[in-house]
Short mmCIF file of C-alpha atoms in Angstrom, two decimals:
data_model
loop_
_atom_site.label_atom_id
_atom_site.label_comp_id
_atom_site.label_asym_id
_atom_site.label_seq_id
_atom_site.Cartn_x
_atom_site.Cartn_y
_atom_site.Cartn_z
CA MET B 1 6.36 90.07 48.75
CA ARG B 2 10.02 89.39 49.94
CA GLU B 3 8.85 86.71 51.84
CA ARG B 4 7.19 84.88 48.75
CA ALA B 5 10.59 85.35 46.93
CA ARG B 6 12.37 82.31 45.18
CA GLY B 7 15.52 81.66 43.42
CA GLU B 8 17.12 84.85 41.66
CA GLU B 9 14.35 87.12 43.47
CA LYS B 10 15.72 86.99 46.70
CA GLY B 11 18.69 88.94 45.26
CA LEU B 12 16.51 91.84 44.23
CA ARG B 13 17.20 94.93 46.10
CA ALA B 14 13.71 96.19 45.38
CA PHE B 15 10.54 94.48 44.13
CA VAL B 16 8.29 97.06 43.09
CA LEU B 17 9.85 99.62 40.96
CA GLY B 18 7.01 102.30 40.92
CA VAL B 19 3.33 102.56 41.59
CA GLU B 20 1.07 105.01 38.88
CA VAL B 21 -2.41 105.93 39.76
CA GLN B 22 -4.33 106.60 36.30
CA PRO B 23 -6.65 109.52 36.27
CA ALA B 24 -10.32 108.86 37.05
CA GLY B 25 -12.14 108.31 34.02
CA GLN B 26 -9.59 107.45 31.95
CA TRP B 27 -10.12 103.76 31.70
CA GLN B 28 -13.03 101.15 32.20
CA SER B 29 -13.45 97.63 32.70
CA ILE B 30 -14.78 95.53 29.55
CA MET B 31 -17.19 93.70 31.57
CA GLY B 32 -20.30 95.31 31.19
CA TYR B 33 -21.47 98.75 30.17
CA HIS B 34 -20.24 101.50 32.45
CA PHE B 35 -22.09 104.85 31.35
CA ASN B 36 -18.15 106.79 31.34
CA ASP B 37 -18.11 106.18 35.34
CA SER B 38 -15.32 107.29 36.72
CA LYS B 39 -13.05 104.55 38.66
CA LEU B 40 -9.39 105.09 39.77
CA PHE B 41 -6.84 102.40 38.33
CA ILE B 42 -3.46 101.95 39.90
CA LYS B 43 -0.70 100.51 37.56
CA ILE B 44 2.37 98.65 39.39
CA TYR B 45 5.52 98.30 38.19
CA VAL B 46 7.71 95.23 39.24
CA ALA B 47 11.20 94.75 39.06
CA THR B 48 10.61 91.03 37.08
CA PRO B 49 7.93 89.25 35.25
CA SER B 50 8.39 86.31 37.48
CA LEU B 51 7.15 88.87 40.34
CA VAL B 52 3.48 89.61 38.76
CA PRO B 53 1.52 86.09 39.98
CA SER B 54 3.21 87.15 43.60
CA CYS B 55 1.93 90.53 43.07
CA LYS B 56 -1.57 89.65 41.91
CA ARG B 57 -2.08 86.81 44.89
CA LEU B 58 -0.88 89.66 47.44
CA ILE B 59 -3.84 91.88 45.98
CA ASP B 60 -6.21 89.15 46.05
CA GLU B 61 -5.68 88.11 49.71
CA GLY B 62 -5.11 91.57 50.73
CA ILE B 63 -2.62 94.01 51.98
CA HIS B 64 -2.78 94.34 55.84
CA THR B 65 -1.48 97.89 56.76
CA SER B 66 0.15 98.60 60.31
CA GLN B 67 -3.18 100.25 60.92
CA GLY B 68 -5.02 97.25 60.83
CA LEU B 69 -6.37 97.93 57.80
CA SER B 70 -6.45 95.36 54.69
CA ILE B 71 -6.89 96.33 51.23
CA ARG B 72 -8.12 94.03 48.35
CA GLY B 73 -8.70 94.76 44.85
CA GLN B 74 -9.66 93.13 41.58
CA THR B 75 -6.37 92.93 39.11
CA PHE B 76 -6.45 93.60 35.48
CA GLU B 77 -4.44 91.99 32.75
CA SER B 78 -2.10 90.75 35.58
CA ASN B 79 -2.13 86.86 33.54
CA VAL B 80 -0.78 88.33 30.14
CA PRO B 81 2.68 86.39 29.41
CA PHE B 82 5.76 88.86 29.23
CA VAL B 83 6.55 88.72 26.00
CA LEU B 84 2.86 89.31 24.79
CA ARG B 85 2.61 92.32 27.16
CA PHE B 86 6.10 93.70 25.76
CA MET B 87 4.37 93.51 21.72
CA ILE B 88 0.97 94.99 22.80
CA ASP B 89 2.48 97.86 24.48
CA GLU B 90 4.75 98.53 21.75
CA ASN B 91 2.29 97.91 19.21
CA ILE B 92 4.16 95.06 17.47
CA GLN B 93 2.52 92.55 15.58
CA GLY B 94 3.46 88.66 15.45
CA SER B 95 6.05 87.84 12.83
CA ASP B 96 5.80 91.23 11.34
CA TRP B 97 8.82 93.72 10.56
CA ILE B 98 10.44 96.04 12.83
CA GLU B 99 13.19 98.64 11.97
CA LEU B 100 15.87 100.20 13.99
CA PRO B 101 16.62 103.85 12.92
CA ALA B 102 19.56 105.11 12.26
CA GLY B 103 21.26 106.57 15.14
CA THR B 104 19.26 104.84 17.72
CA TYR B 105 21.25 101.68 17.97
CA THR B 106 25.03 100.65 18.92
CA ARG B 107 26.47 97.79 17.53
CA VAL B 108 28.04 95.44 19.96
CA ALA B 109 31.64 94.40 19.50
CA ASP B 110 32.61 90.90 18.29
CA THR B 111 34.30 90.13 21.77
CA LEU B 112 31.46 91.57 23.56
CA THR B 113 28.47 89.83 22.32
CA LEU B 114 25.84 87.74 24.35
CA SER B 115 24.32 86.02 21.42
CA ARG B 116 25.40 83.95 18.19
CA CYS B 117 23.43 86.22 15.95
CA THR B 118 25.15 87.77 12.72
CA LEU B 119 24.50 91.41 14.24
CA GLU B 120 23.83 92.13 17.64
CA VAL B 121 22.98 95.68 18.65
CA ASP B 122 21.83 97.72 21.68
CA VAL B 123 18.74 99.62 21.22
CA ALA B 124 16.31 101.04 23.89
CA PHE B 125 12.74 99.22 23.71
CA ASN B 126 11.27 102.35 22.48
CA ASN B 127 13.08 103.20 19.44
CA ILE B 128 12.04 100.26 17.81
CA VAL B 129 9.43 100.75 15.14
CA SER B 130 6.95 98.09 13.91
CA HIS B 131 5.65 98.28 10.62
CA GLU B 132 1.97 97.13 9.59
CA CYS B 133 1.91 93.85 7.25
CA MET B 134 0.63 95.85 4.52
CA GLY B 135 2.49 96.62 0.75
CA ILE B 136 6.52 95.81 1.16
CA TYR B 137 5.84 94.88 4.54
CA SER B 138 3.56 91.71 3.84
CA SER B 139 6.36 89.97 2.89
CA ILE B 140 8.17 86.65 4.56
CA ALA B 141 11.35 87.18 6.01
CA PRO B 142 13.79 84.46 4.29
CA LEU B 143 13.90 82.35 7.48
CA ARG B 144 16.30 79.64 7.32
CA VAL B 145 14.66 76.23 7.55
CA CYS B 146 15.97 72.91 9.04
CA SER B 147 14.28 69.50 8.46
CA PHE B 148 16.02 66.80 10.06
CA ASP B 149 15.65 63.20 11.11
CA ILE B 150 17.61 60.59 13.02
CA GLU B 151 18.09 56.84 12.59
CA CYS B 152 19.05 54.81 15.98
CA GLY B 153 20.72 51.41 16.40
CA GLY B 154 18.05 49.71 18.31
CA ARG B 155 18.32 45.98 20.01
CA LYS B 156 16.42 43.45 18.00
CA GLY B 157 12.59 43.26 19.89
CA HIS B 158 13.22 46.61 21.67
CA PHE B 159 12.21 50.22 21.15
CA PRO B 160 15.28 52.32 20.66
CA ASP B 161 16.58 53.77 24.31
CA PRO B 162 19.03 56.40 24.59
CA GLN B 163 20.78 54.99 27.85
CA PHE B 164 21.57 51.94 25.54
CA ASP B 165 20.81 52.70 21.68
CA PRO B 166 23.45 54.62 19.85
CA VAL B 167 22.62 57.48 17.14
CA ILE B 168 24.00 56.16 13.87
CA GLN B 169 23.08 58.92 11.52
CA ILE B 170 21.61 62.54 11.19
CA ALA B 171 20.17 63.69 7.90
CA ASN B 172 19.46 67.36 7.23
CA ILE B 173 17.59 69.42 4.66
CA VAL B 174 18.43 73.27 4.88
CA THR B 175 16.13 75.55 2.88
CA ILE B 176 15.43 79.19 2.54
CA GLN B 177 11.44 80.01 3.17
CA GLY B 178 10.27 81.17 -0.25
CA THR B 179 12.71 78.97 -2.50
CA GLU B 180 12.22 75.73 -4.15
CA THR B 181 15.19 73.69 -3.61
CA PRO B 182 17.00 72.82 -0.60
CA ILE B 183 20.53 74.80 -0.42
CA VAL B 184 22.20 72.04 1.85
CA ARG B 185 21.60 68.43 1.93
CA THR B 186 23.98 66.86 4.76
CA VAL B 187 23.81 63.31 6.33
CA PHE B 188 26.20 62.62 9.30
CA THR B 189 27.00 59.01 9.48
CA LEU B 190 28.31 56.73 12.25
CA ASN B 191 31.34 54.56 10.27
CA THR B 192 31.88 54.76 6.68
CA CYS B 193 29.68 55.36 3.89
CA LEU B 194 29.76 55.47 0.13
CA PRO B 195 28.98 59.04 -1.77
CA ILE B 196 25.66 60.29 -2.54
CA VAL B 197 24.87 62.37 -5.50
CA GLY B 198 23.65 66.04 -4.26
CA ALA B 199 24.23 65.29 -0.92
CA GLN B 200 27.34 65.69 1.33
CA VAL B 201 28.30 62.64 3.31
CA ILE B 202 30.28 63.57 6.70
CA CYS B 203 31.38 60.36 8.34
CA SER B 204 32.61 59.66 11.86
CA GLU B 205 34.77 57.02 13.98
CA THR B 206 32.53 57.68 17.13
CA GLU B 207 29.19 58.45 18.31
CA GLU B 208 30.81 61.36 20.37
CA GLU B 209 32.27 63.01 17.25
CA MET B 210 29.40 62.54 15.21
CA LEU B 211 26.77 64.24 17.64
CA LEU B 212 29.41 67.05 18.09
CA LYS B 213 29.74 67.57 14.56
CA TRP B 214 25.91 67.70 14.23
CA ARG B 215 25.90 70.53 16.99
CA ASP B 216 28.83 72.58 15.29
CA PHE B 217 26.76 72.41 11.78
CA ILE B 218 23.91 73.64 13.70
CA LEU B 219 25.43 76.13 14.87
CA THR B 220 26.95 77.19 11.63
CA ILE B 221 24.01 77.04 9.44
CA ASP B 222 22.20 78.83 12.12
CA PRO B 223 18.61 77.83 11.33
CA ASP B 224 15.29 80.33 12.59
CA ILE B 225 13.27 76.63 12.34
CA LEU B 226 13.82 73.27 13.34
CA THR B 227 11.64 70.89 11.48
CA GLY B 228 10.76 67.20 11.19
CA TYR B 229 8.44 64.86 11.55
CA ASN B 230 7.57 63.72 15.34
CA ILE B 231 11.17 65.51 16.32
CA ALA B 232 9.33 67.20 19.34
CA ASN B 233 8.54 63.77 21.01
CA PHE B 234 11.44 61.65 19.53
CA ASP B 235 14.54 63.06 17.47
CA ILE B 236 15.19 66.12 19.92
CA PRO B 237 14.99 64.44 23.55
CA TYR B 238 16.80 61.41 21.90
CA LEU B 239 19.76 63.30 20.61
CA PHE B 240 19.79 65.31 24.27
CA ASN B 241 19.19 62.22 26.32
CA ARG B 242 21.71 60.09 24.41
CA ALA B 243 24.70 62.71 24.77
CA LYS B 244 23.82 62.75 28.57
CA ALA B 245 23.78 59.04 28.59
CA LEU B 246 27.48 59.34 26.98
CA GLU B 247 28.89 62.18 29.05
CA LYS B 248 30.99 60.21 31.64
CA GLN B 249 32.36 58.25 28.74
CA PHE B 250 32.82 61.65 26.52
CA PRO B 251 33.13 64.87 28.92
CA SER B 252 32.75 66.98 25.73
CA LEU B 253 29.32 66.17 25.28
CA LYS B 254 28.16 68.29 27.98
CA GLY B 255 28.17 71.14 25.65
CA PHE B 256 26.22 69.29 23.31
CA THR B 257 22.94 71.10 24.25
CA ASP B 258 24.78 74.43 23.41
CA LEU B 259 22.45 75.19 20.39
CA SER B 260 20.49 78.37 21.21
CA ARG B 261 21.25 81.61 19.45
CA VAL B 262 22.12 82.77 23.35
CA LYS B 263 25.70 81.83 24.46
CA ARG B 264 26.29 79.91 27.42
CA LEU B 265 21.91 79.46 27.57
CA LYS B 266 21.91 75.65 26.86
CA CYS B 267 18.37 73.98 25.80
CA SER B 268 15.98 72.66 28.09
CA MET B 269 13.47 70.30 28.32
CA LYS B 270 10.05 69.56 30.13
CA ASP B 271 7.12 67.15 29.74
CA THR B 272 4.14 69.38 29.19
CA THR B 273 0.12 68.29 28.77
CA PHE B 274 -1.30 70.23 25.65
CA GLN B 275 -5.22 70.31 26.47
CA SER B 276 -7.66 72.64 24.20
CA SER B 277 -11.26 72.56 23.43
CA ALA B 278 -10.82 72.44 19.80
CA TYR B 279 -7.51 69.65 19.70
CA GLY B 280 -8.01 67.70 22.64
CA LYS B 281 -5.24 66.58 25.25
CA ARG B 282 -2.02 65.23 24.34
CA GLU B 283 1.35 64.30 26.22
CA ASN B 284 4.10 66.44 24.81
CA VAL B 285 8.00 67.15 25.73
CA GLU B 286 8.57 70.81 25.24
CA THR B 287 12.30 71.81 24.21
CA THR B 288 13.26 75.23 24.30
CA ILE B 289 16.39 76.52 22.09
CA ASN B 290 16.50 80.15 22.48
CA GLY B 291 16.10 82.04 19.42
CA ARG B 292 15.07 78.78 17.39
CA ILE B 293 11.65 77.73 16.82
CA ILE B 294 10.93 74.00 16.47
CA PHE B 295 8.07 72.84 14.18
CA ASP B 296 7.23 69.47 14.41
CA LEU B 297 4.62 68.32 11.59
CA LEU B 298 2.88 65.41 13.38
CA PRO B 299 1.28 67.72 15.82
CA TYR B 300 0.01 70.01 13.03
CA MET B 301 -1.36 66.70 10.97
CA PHE B 302 -3.08 65.77 14.15
CA ARG B 303 -4.55 69.17 14.50
CA ASN B 304 -5.58 70.23 11.00
CA HIS B 305 -6.46 67.03 8.90
CA LYS B 306 -8.49 63.99 9.35
CA LEU B 307 -6.57 61.04 8.26
CA SER B 308 -6.80 57.15 9.02
CA SER B 309 -3.20 56.97 9.44
CA TYR B 310 -0.35 59.61 10.45
CA SER B 311 2.48 57.77 9.94
CA LEU B 312 4.90 59.70 7.68
CA ASN B 313 4.98 57.54 4.74
CA SER B 314 0.79 57.49 4.68
CA VAL B 315 0.92 61.33 5.27
CA SER B 316 3.12 61.77 2.29
CA ALA B 317 1.16 59.45 0.23
CA GLU B 318 -1.83 61.17 0.87
CA PHE B 319 -0.38 64.93 -0.02
CA LEU B 320 2.40 64.17 -2.12
CA ASN B 321 1.92 61.14 -3.80
CA SER B 322 5.39 59.97 -2.35
CA GLN B 323 6.68 57.89 0.22
CA LYS B 324 9.46 57.04 2.07
CA GLU B 325 12.49 54.63 1.15
CA ASP B 326 11.73 50.98 1.17
CA VAL B 327 13.66 50.38 4.43
CA HIS B 328 11.82 48.66 6.87
CA HIS B 329 12.93 49.56 10.87
CA SER B 330 13.93 46.24 11.62
CA MET B 331 16.82 46.54 8.88
CA ILE B 332 18.23 49.80 10.30
CA SER B 333 20.94 47.95 12.34
CA GLU B 334 21.34 45.32 9.95
CA LEU B 335 22.22 47.87 7.13
CA GLN B 336 24.40 49.95 9.86
CA ALA B 337 26.37 46.41 10.62
CA GLY B 338 26.96 46.22 7.20
CA ASN B 339 29.40 47.25 4.61
CA ASP B 340 29.79 51.20 3.01
CA ALA B 341 27.13 50.43 0.36
CA ASP B 342 24.25 49.62 2.95
CA ARG B 343 25.10 52.27 5.08
CA ARG B 344 24.75 54.35 1.90
CA ARG B 345 21.30 52.94 1.66
CA LEU B 346 20.55 53.74 4.95
CA ALA B 347 21.70 57.33 4.67
CA VAL B 348 19.38 57.67 1.57
CA TYR B 349 16.36 56.43 3.50
CA CYS B 350 17.17 58.99 6.62
CA LEU B 351 17.72 61.69 3.93
CA LYS B 352 14.42 61.01 2.48
CA ASP B 353 12.94 61.11 6.09
CA ALA B 354 14.08 64.68 6.60
CA TYR B 355 13.38 65.65 3.14
CA LEU B 356 9.46 64.45 3.07
CA PRO B 357 8.59 66.91 6.09
CA TRP B 358 10.09 70.12 4.10
CA GLN B 359 7.97 68.81 1.24
CA LEU B 360 4.68 68.85 3.15
CA MET B 361 5.59 72.17 4.61
CA CYS B 362 5.74 73.81 0.90
CA LYS B 363 2.84 71.89 -0.44
CA LEU B 364 0.53 72.66 1.96
CA SER B 365 2.06 76.30 2.91
CA ILE B 366 2.11 75.33 6.37
CA LEU B 367 4.51 77.79 7.53
CA VAL B 368 3.02 80.78 5.45
CA ASN B 369 -0.29 79.94 6.80
CA TYR B 370 1.06 80.04 10.56
CA ILE B 371 2.90 83.09 10.14
CA GLU B 372 -0.11 84.75 8.52
CA MET B 373 -2.22 83.55 11.62
CA SER B 374 0.59 85.01 13.83
CA ARG B 375 0.14 88.39 12.17
CA VAL B 376 -3.67 88.52 12.53
CA THR B 377 -3.63 87.48 16.02
CA GLY B 378 -0.99 89.39 17.00
CA VAL B 379 1.01 86.66 18.89
CA PRO B 380 4.60 84.95 18.40
CA LEU B 381 4.74 82.13 16.01
CA ASN B 382 5.83 79.76 18.92
CA PHE B 383 2.37 80.52 20.29
CA ILE B 384 0.55 79.51 17.53
CA LEU B 385 2.31 76.03 17.60
CA LEU B 386 2.30 75.35 21.47
CA ARG B 387 -1.06 76.94 22.72
CA GLY B 388 -4.53 76.89 21.74
CA GLN B 389 -7.26 79.06 20.55
CA GLN B 390 -7.83 81.11 23.72
CA ILE B 391 -4.47 82.90 23.59
CA LYS B 392 -5.12 84.32 19.93
CA VAL B 393 -8.52 85.62 21.16
CA PHE B 394 -7.04 87.25 24.33
CA SER B 395 -4.02 88.57 22.17
CA MET B 396 -6.94 90.73 19.95
CA LEU B 397 -8.92 91.31 22.76
CA LEU B 398 -5.92 92.99 24.63
CA ARG B 399 -4.82 94.98 21.36
CA LYS B 400 -8.62 96.42 21.05
CA CYS B 401 -9.01 97.27 24.62
CA LYS B 402 -5.48 98.96 24.61
CA LYS B 403 -7.07 101.46 22.37
CA SER B 404 -10.61 101.98 23.45
CA LYS B 405 -9.01 102.33 27.10
CA MET B 406 -10.49 99.37 28.27
CA LEU B 407 -8.87 96.61 30.78
CA ILE B 408 -9.70 93.11 30.88
CA PRO B 409 -10.08 91.68 34.75
CA HIS B 410 -8.05 88.55 35.78
CA VAL B 411 -10.89 86.35 36.81
CA ASN B 412 -9.69 83.37 38.85
CA LYS B 413 -10.50 79.73 37.20
CA VAL B 414 -13.23 78.13 38.70
CA GLY B 415 -12.66 74.61 39.60
CA ALA B 416 -13.75 71.89 37.03
CA GLN B 417 -16.35 70.22 39.66
CA GLU B 418 -18.18 73.99 39.59
CA GLU B 419 -18.00 74.70 35.84
CA GLY B 420 -21.59 74.71 33.98
CA GLY B 421 -22.42 73.45 30.98
CA TYR B 422 -23.71 75.56 28.24
CA GLU B 423 -26.55 74.92 25.88
CA GLY B 424 -26.02 74.26 22.46
CA ALA B 425 -27.89 75.21 19.15
CA THR B 426 -31.01 73.64 18.67
CA VAL B 427 -30.90 70.55 16.19
CA ILE B 428 -34.01 69.52 14.46
CA ASP B 429 -34.18 66.01 13.66
CA PRO B 430 -34.50 65.60 9.60
CA LYS B 431 -37.54 64.08 8.18
CA LYS B 432 -35.92 60.72 6.47
CA ALA B 433 -37.92 59.86 3.01
CA PHE B 434 -37.00 59.66 -0.67
CA TYR B 435 -38.20 63.20 -2.06
CA GLU B 436 -38.37 63.97 -5.86
CA THR B 437 -38.73 67.50 -5.73
CA PRO B 438 -35.47 69.34 -5.01
CA ILE B 439 -35.10 70.77 -1.48
CA ALA B 440 -33.48 74.02 -0.84
CA THR B 441 -31.20 74.49 2.32
CA LEU B 442 -30.06 77.37 3.81
CA ASP B 443 -26.87 77.95 6.14
CA PHE B 444 -25.26 80.98 7.64
CA ALA B 445 -21.97 82.04 6.78
CA SER B 446 -20.26 82.21 10.39
CA LEU B 447 -23.42 81.87 12.06
CA TYR B 448 -22.04 82.86 15.66
CA PRO B 449 -19.94 85.77 14.61
CA SER B 450 -22.47 87.03 12.54
CA ILE B 451 -25.07 87.16 15.25
CA MET B 452 -22.40 88.82 17.37
CA GLN B 453 -22.17 91.55 14.78
CA ALA B 454 -25.65 92.38 14.06
CA TYR B 455 -26.81 92.44 17.99
CA ASN B 456 -23.51 94.21 19.02
CA LEU B 457 -22.90 91.08 21.68
CA CYS B 458 -19.87 91.68 23.71
CA TYR B 459 -18.54 91.82 27.47
CA SER B 460 -18.61 95.96 27.12
CA THR B 461 -21.99 96.30 26.01
CA LEU B 462 -23.87 93.97 28.56
CA LEU B 463 -26.44 96.31 30.41
CA HIS B 464 -27.04 95.38 33.99
CA ASN B 465 -30.74 95.46 34.79
CA GLN B 466 -30.51 98.21 37.27
CA ASP B 467 -29.40 100.31 34.58
CA ILE B 468 -31.99 99.98 32.10
CA SER B 469 -33.57 102.83 33.07
CA LYS B 470 -30.74 105.24 31.87
CA LEU B 471 -31.34 104.31 28.14
CA SER B 472 -34.48 104.60 26.12
CA PRO B 473 -35.74 101.48 24.68
CA ASP B 474 -34.49 102.03 21.05
CA GLN B 475 -30.89 102.29 22.45
CA TYR B 476 -30.55 98.38 23.71
CA GLU B 477 -31.50 94.94 22.66
CA LYS B 478 -32.86 92.06 25.11
CA GLY B 479 -32.11 88.63 23.94
CA PRO B 480 -34.30 85.41 24.17
CA SER B 481 -31.99 84.43 27.44
CA GLY B 482 -32.98 87.71 29.11
CA TYR B 483 -29.72 89.51 28.88
CA ILE B 484 -29.54 93.07 27.46
CA PHE B 485 -27.21 94.45 25.21
CA VAL B 486 -26.45 98.23 24.20
CA LYS B 487 -27.15 98.50 20.51
CA GLY B 488 -24.26 99.27 18.16
CA GLU B 489 -25.58 102.75 17.04
CA HIS B 490 -24.81 103.90 20.79
CA ARG B 491 -21.48 101.83 21.54
CA ARG B 492 -19.74 99.51 19.17
CA GLY B 493 -18.78 96.60 21.16
CA ILE B 494 -14.97 95.04 21.15
CA LEU B 495 -15.49 91.77 20.01
CA PRO B 496 -17.76 92.89 16.89
CA GLN B 497 -15.24 95.65 16.28
CA ILE B 498 -12.64 92.76 15.73
CA LEU B 499 -15.26 90.77 13.89
CA ASP B 500 -15.69 93.52 11.53
CA GLU B 501 -12.01 94.33 11.07
CA LEU B 502 -11.08 90.36 10.43
CA LEU B 503 -13.76 90.27 7.92
CA ALA B 504 -12.74 93.39 6.08
CA ALA B 505 -9.06 92.04 5.90
CA ARG B 506 -10.04 88.75 4.68
CA LYS B 507 -11.81 90.50 1.96
CA ARG B 508 -8.94 92.72 1.12
CA ALA B 509 -6.62 89.48 1.26
CA LYS B 510 -8.85 87.90 -1.06
CA LYS B 511 -8.58 90.89 -3.61
CA ASP B 512 -4.83 90.99 -3.33
CA MET B 513 -4.64 87.43 -3.94
CA ALA B 514 -6.96 87.43 -6.90
CA ASN B 515 -4.47 90.23 -8.40
CA ALA B 516 -1.32 88.84 -7.14
CA THR B 517 1.07 87.45 -9.97
CA ASP B 518 3.89 86.07 -7.78
CA PRO B 519 2.79 82.39 -6.70
CA MET B 520 4.59 83.23 -3.17
CA GLU B 521 2.28 86.58 -2.61
CA LYS B 522 -0.83 84.50 -3.38
CA ALA B 523 0.52 81.95 -0.58
CA VAL B 524 0.66 85.08 1.98
CA GLN B 525 -2.58 86.43 0.94
CA ASN B 526 -4.40 82.87 0.97
CA GLY B 527 -3.16 82.15 4.58
CA ARG B 528 -4.56 85.53 5.61
#
C-alpha cells in the first residue's frame, strides 16, 4: 500500500491499524439465502478514509505473499462514504438531534479553537447520543438561512465575465427556519445609494472594500445554509473568481474565500457532472464551504416541478403570484452609473431577487421536506441536495443490514457497453372509442413496493437452484421469470422490512399531522 500512497498518505507511519477476524456465522452476505452457513469475515482498519479504495483494489488484484501465494477476496461495504459510515456505525440519522451527556466533553478555550462555532468542545465519538426523531426530537433546529443575490456591471452585448466585470451589489435576506419574517435585510453597494425602508444599505468606495465587507458579514451572521436562485453555478463562482481576478491589485482579497466554519480552511470549487436515472444529466459547479450547506433552488425546481420556464420571474409568478422588480438586465449598468436614486432602484431589485427564493423555500416547505427526507433515509442533508436516489436506498440497506448482521458486497461496476436492459411492465393499448356507460379503472397503490412486500422479494431471500431441495415447497415462491424466493414466514427480506417500516412511519406521520395544531409541526409531518 505504501507504493500506492499519494499526498499526505506518504507521511503515515502505518497504513493498516488493525485486522479483526469476525466469528464464523456472525455475519452473512445479503446476496442470496445462505441457510445460516458459517463464513469468516475479516474487518480491516486503515489510518485514513482515503486508503479504503487502495486497500480494496489490493484485495481485488490479490495480495502476493513471500511464499508465492496470491490471496484474493470479495470486499464488502468498501464503497461507503466515510461520513455515512460513521453515522451508521454510531446510529446517527440524518438531520437529527444529538446529545453530549454532561461530563463527557471538554470545552475548548477560545484561544485554541479550530473553528468559528459558538461553542467548540472535545468529545469521544462513542459518547455521542443520537435521538430518534420522535416526540420532542421531531422538531427542526432553528437553522440560520441566508438568501443572497449579486448584480454585476456587465459590458454592453456581453454576458458578465469575472475577469473584467465588477460585482456592484450583493443583497442578503437572513432568516431563522420556522419564522415568518427575515431578521436581517442588507444590501452592499458599490458607490453611494439612498436609504431603503426596512433594509440596511452598506456602501463602499471600492469593489475590494465591498467584497471584504460581505465576507465579514457572512462570518458574523454565521449562516447554516446559503440559498438563492442559481447561486451554485453563477453567484458563488462569480464572487470567488472575481476576487481571484483582483488579487494582484488587492492582495487582501486572497482571504476572501475564507468563509467556512473551520479556520484556515478555504472554500474550494470543482466542475462536476450530476447524472441520475430520475433527474438526467447536468453540468454543475460544486462549491465546498465547510460547515455550511449551499442550497440552490434552481436545481430543486428542475428536479421537482414541470414548468414551461424556470426563470426566477416565471417560478415566482407560478407559486407566489409575485414577480421581480421591473428592471431589465440591460439597464443594470446604466442604473449603477447613474445617481443615488438610480442605485437605490437597483438595490431594491437586488433585494427582491434575494427575497423571492426564501419565499419559495417557505411556501413549498422545501427545506422542511429535505430535512425529513434526510431523516427518513439516514443520509446527511447535503447528500439529498447533491446526489441521486441510490445513496438514499443504499443508506437504508446498510442500516437494516447492520441490525440483521448482513453485509453488502462491493460489486465492481459493469461498463456501459456491457450493461443489459430491463424489460418494463406490459402496457396494453387502449381501445379508442366513445363509451356511453362508465368504465371502472383500477390502479395499484405503490405497485412495485407492494409486489416486493407480498412476495418477499429481496437479495437476501433469493434461493439458488441447488438449494431448493433443502426447503419444502410451502417455504418458497417461484416467480414467472423462474427466480425463487423464500417466503416471508420463513425469513422476512431486508427490502420488504424497509418498505414495511416506511409505510408504517408514513401512516404515523399522517395521524400526527391530522392531530397537529402548530403549522410548522404539520409541515414537518407532511414532509415525511
